[in-house]
């Protein structure tokens, strides 16, 4: 566990895996937080999960990064016991995709495959939701074909369409709404997966399994 | 009620945003310039985090069907209450039935209009903030009726608040280096700390895009998406930094080179396209952070708890 300063009122905690990050986050979520001085992690305002990281916003009038790091070390049982119920086994959900994304050709070129191969390979594996992040209902899916690893676009698009399916690094992502984004887009989900005013707003939650099929 | 007769380029209801929903990808949102929202609320005797109107380049026209006290802060502009000139940065009485018409501010971007008692729209997930990117609420439209609440903390006590003028350009934004500064070349870090950047027209409540010296990484290795906050400055592979504003994504996949202090994040959100900014960055001193005086109250609180 490595604790990095993130401005004057937050720290970024780096961990070794997505499972560890999820475990630390769920441990912090279980705390009575909201900046109360009597919360178990003193001065904790909010804990935000990343893929291998957790960002902790704190009240700088109550605590500081050094004390926070000390407290986190006490709280963190270590990697062995870190992997817990954060990623339970849930039912597999089939998600229909119209594979006609604007970056399909770029992905094919980068991976040295034909676009048909990219589409076929993307449907082969079972994916797991490791994080909802970036935007409300933006799903990070792990478990994809390693041959489909591509970098993000060099400059993010301003208007990625709702439901767009993109690739970045080892992950597949699904955009819940139209907005900016830097992933390589290969298609678009046919059905609605996100309901913004309902909580849980997501049809799919962290830990869910997904399989893609061409619409 | 406040009836919206004209919105100007963009008008929305904002407070200090949502805390605790980032794990669902729902960002904090809220006022792009927190300091101006807080000031407007204090001037009318509201809790600092009460909801108010955020007007982009002002230009709105509002009719009040009840007598109200308002405060106009941020991008202050000429405005009239039934054709009589109104006061900025101080409480202003609006008689029942009056029409308040805003001009165009000559500096800054976002005007805040607080009303005594607060804007009382229905809160969603603990906040009245409009977050269009998340699909929570929408911008105000002509004909909307905005309810006025009753929650106040005291009477308006100040006639006019002294507010620092808009700085001469370039504007200096202050912040803390890192957490991913070690991914950039020394030359890029040097360019970033000394260079002039101009605010791009494609800036909004999500992020403030900058044009200027491009910043290069030491390696091409991609970063795993990391959580982020308002004021963080990410650098995409094209090398041009983006300052995250109120509706920033909850995580970002590009390295964050520095994080602005809240006041500077407010300033950045008030910069118009073309505005030149520079950065004054420090390394965060790890210890001791809080001034003893500011710690006295929480400490006392904890000690009292322990003794009971």
PDB file of N, CA and C in Angstrom, chain B residues 74 76 89 107-108 161-169 171 263 267:
ATOM      1  N   UNK B  74     -19.972  36.468  -7.794  1.00  0.00           N
ATOM      2  CA  UNK B  74     -19.266  35.806  -8.892  1.00  0.00           C
ATOM      3  C   UNK B  74     -19.031  36.781 -10.031  1.00  0.00           C
ATOM      4  N   UNK B  76     -20.094  39.444 -11.423  1.00  0.00           N
ATOM      5  CA  UNK B  76     -21.082  40.479 -11.126  1.00  0.00           C
ATOM      6  C   UNK B  76     -21.326  41.323 -12.371  1.00  0.00           C
ATOM      7  N   UNK B  89     -22.736  41.826  -4.721  1.00  0.00           N
ATOM      8  CA  UNK B  89     -21.938  41.460  -3.545  1.00  0.00           C
ATOM      9  C   UNK B  89     -22.531  42.000  -2.251  1.00  0.00           C
ATOM     10  N   UNK B 107     -16.455  40.780 -16.662  1.00  0.00           N
ATOM     11  CA  UNK B 107     -15.391  39.848 -16.299  1.00  0.00           C
ATOM     12  C   UNK B 107     -15.994  38.614 -15.648  1.00  0.00           C
ATOM     13  N   UNK B 108     -15.216  37.542 -15.623  1.00  0.00           N
ATOM     14  CA  UNK B 108     -15.659  36.260 -15.093  1.00  0.00           C
ATOM     15  C   UNK B 108     -16.767  35.661 -15.956  1.00  0.00           C
ATOM     16  N   UNK B 161     -19.976  43.080   0.526  1.00  0.00           N
ATOM     17  CA  UNK B 161     -18.764  42.326   0.835  1.00  0.00           C
ATOM     18  C   UNK B 161     -17.637  42.813  -0.060  1.00  0.00           C
ATOM     19  N   UNK B 162     -16.463  43.104   0.505  1.00  0.00           N
ATOM     20  CA  UNK B 162     -15.330  43.453  -0.347  1.00  0.00           C
ATOM     21  C   UNK B 162     -14.841  42.202  -1.070  1.00  0.00           C
ATOM     22  N   UNK B 163     -14.851  42.232  -2.384  1.00  0.00           N
ATOM     23  CA  UNK B 163     -14.436  41.075  -3.178  1.00  0.00           C
ATOM     24  C   UNK B 163     -13.235  41.483  -4.010  1.00  0.00           C
ATOM     25  N   UNK B 164     -12.213  40.645  -4.012  1.00  0.00           N
ATOM     26  CA  UNK B 164     -11.015  40.942  -4.797  1.00  0.00           C
ATOM     27  C   UNK B 164     -11.387  41.083  -6.259  1.00  0.00           C
ATOM     28  N   UNK B 165     -10.829  42.077  -6.936  1.00  0.00           N
ATOM     29  CA  UNK B 165     -11.102  42.268  -8.355  1.00  0.00           C
ATOM     30  C   UNK B 165     -10.532  41.122  -9.176  1.00  0.00           C
ATOM     31  N   UNK B 166     -10.953  41.031 -10.412  1.00  0.00           N
ATOM     32  CA  UNK B 166     -10.413  39.991 -11.297  1.00  0.00           C
ATOM     33  C   UNK B 166      -8.940  40.290 -11.522  1.00  0.00           C
ATOM     34  N   UNK B 167      -8.057  39.313 -11.249  1.00  0.00           N
ATOM     35  CA  UNK B 167      -6.622  39.609 -11.328  1.00  0.00           C
ATOM     36  C   UNK B 167      -6.198  40.013 -12.744  1.00  0.00           C
ATOM     37  N   UNK B 168      -5.141  40.811 -12.820  1.00  0.00           N
ATOM     38  CA  UNK B 168      -4.573  41.131 -14.131  1.00  0.00           C
ATOM     39  C   UNK B 168      -3.986  39.871 -14.720  1.00  0.00           C
ATOM     40  N   UNK B 169      -4.111  39.723 -16.023  1.00  0.00           N
ATOM     41  CA  UNK B 169      -3.590  38.485 -16.556  1.00  0.00           C
ATOM     42  C   UNK B 169      -2.082  38.514 -16.673  1.00  0.00           C
ATOM     43  N   UNK B 171      -3.462  34.958 -14.921  1.00  0.00           N
ATOM     44  CA  UNK B 171      -3.937  34.582 -13.596  1.00  0.00           C
ATOM     45  C   UNK B 171      -3.082  33.429 -13.070  1.00  0.00           C
ATOM     46  N   UNK B 263      -9.651  27.336  -3.901  1.00  0.00           N
ATOM     47  CA  UNK B 263      -9.852  28.707  -4.368  1.00  0.00           C
ATOM     48  C   UNK B 263      -9.401  28.864  -5.821  1.00  0.00           C
ATOM     49  N   UNK B 267     -11.342  29.943  -9.284  1.00  0.00           N
ATOM     50  CA  UNK B 267     -10.852  30.936 -10.255  1.00  0.00           C
ATOM     51  C   UNK B 267     -10.843  30.368 -11.667  1.00  0.00           C
TER      52      UNK B 267
END
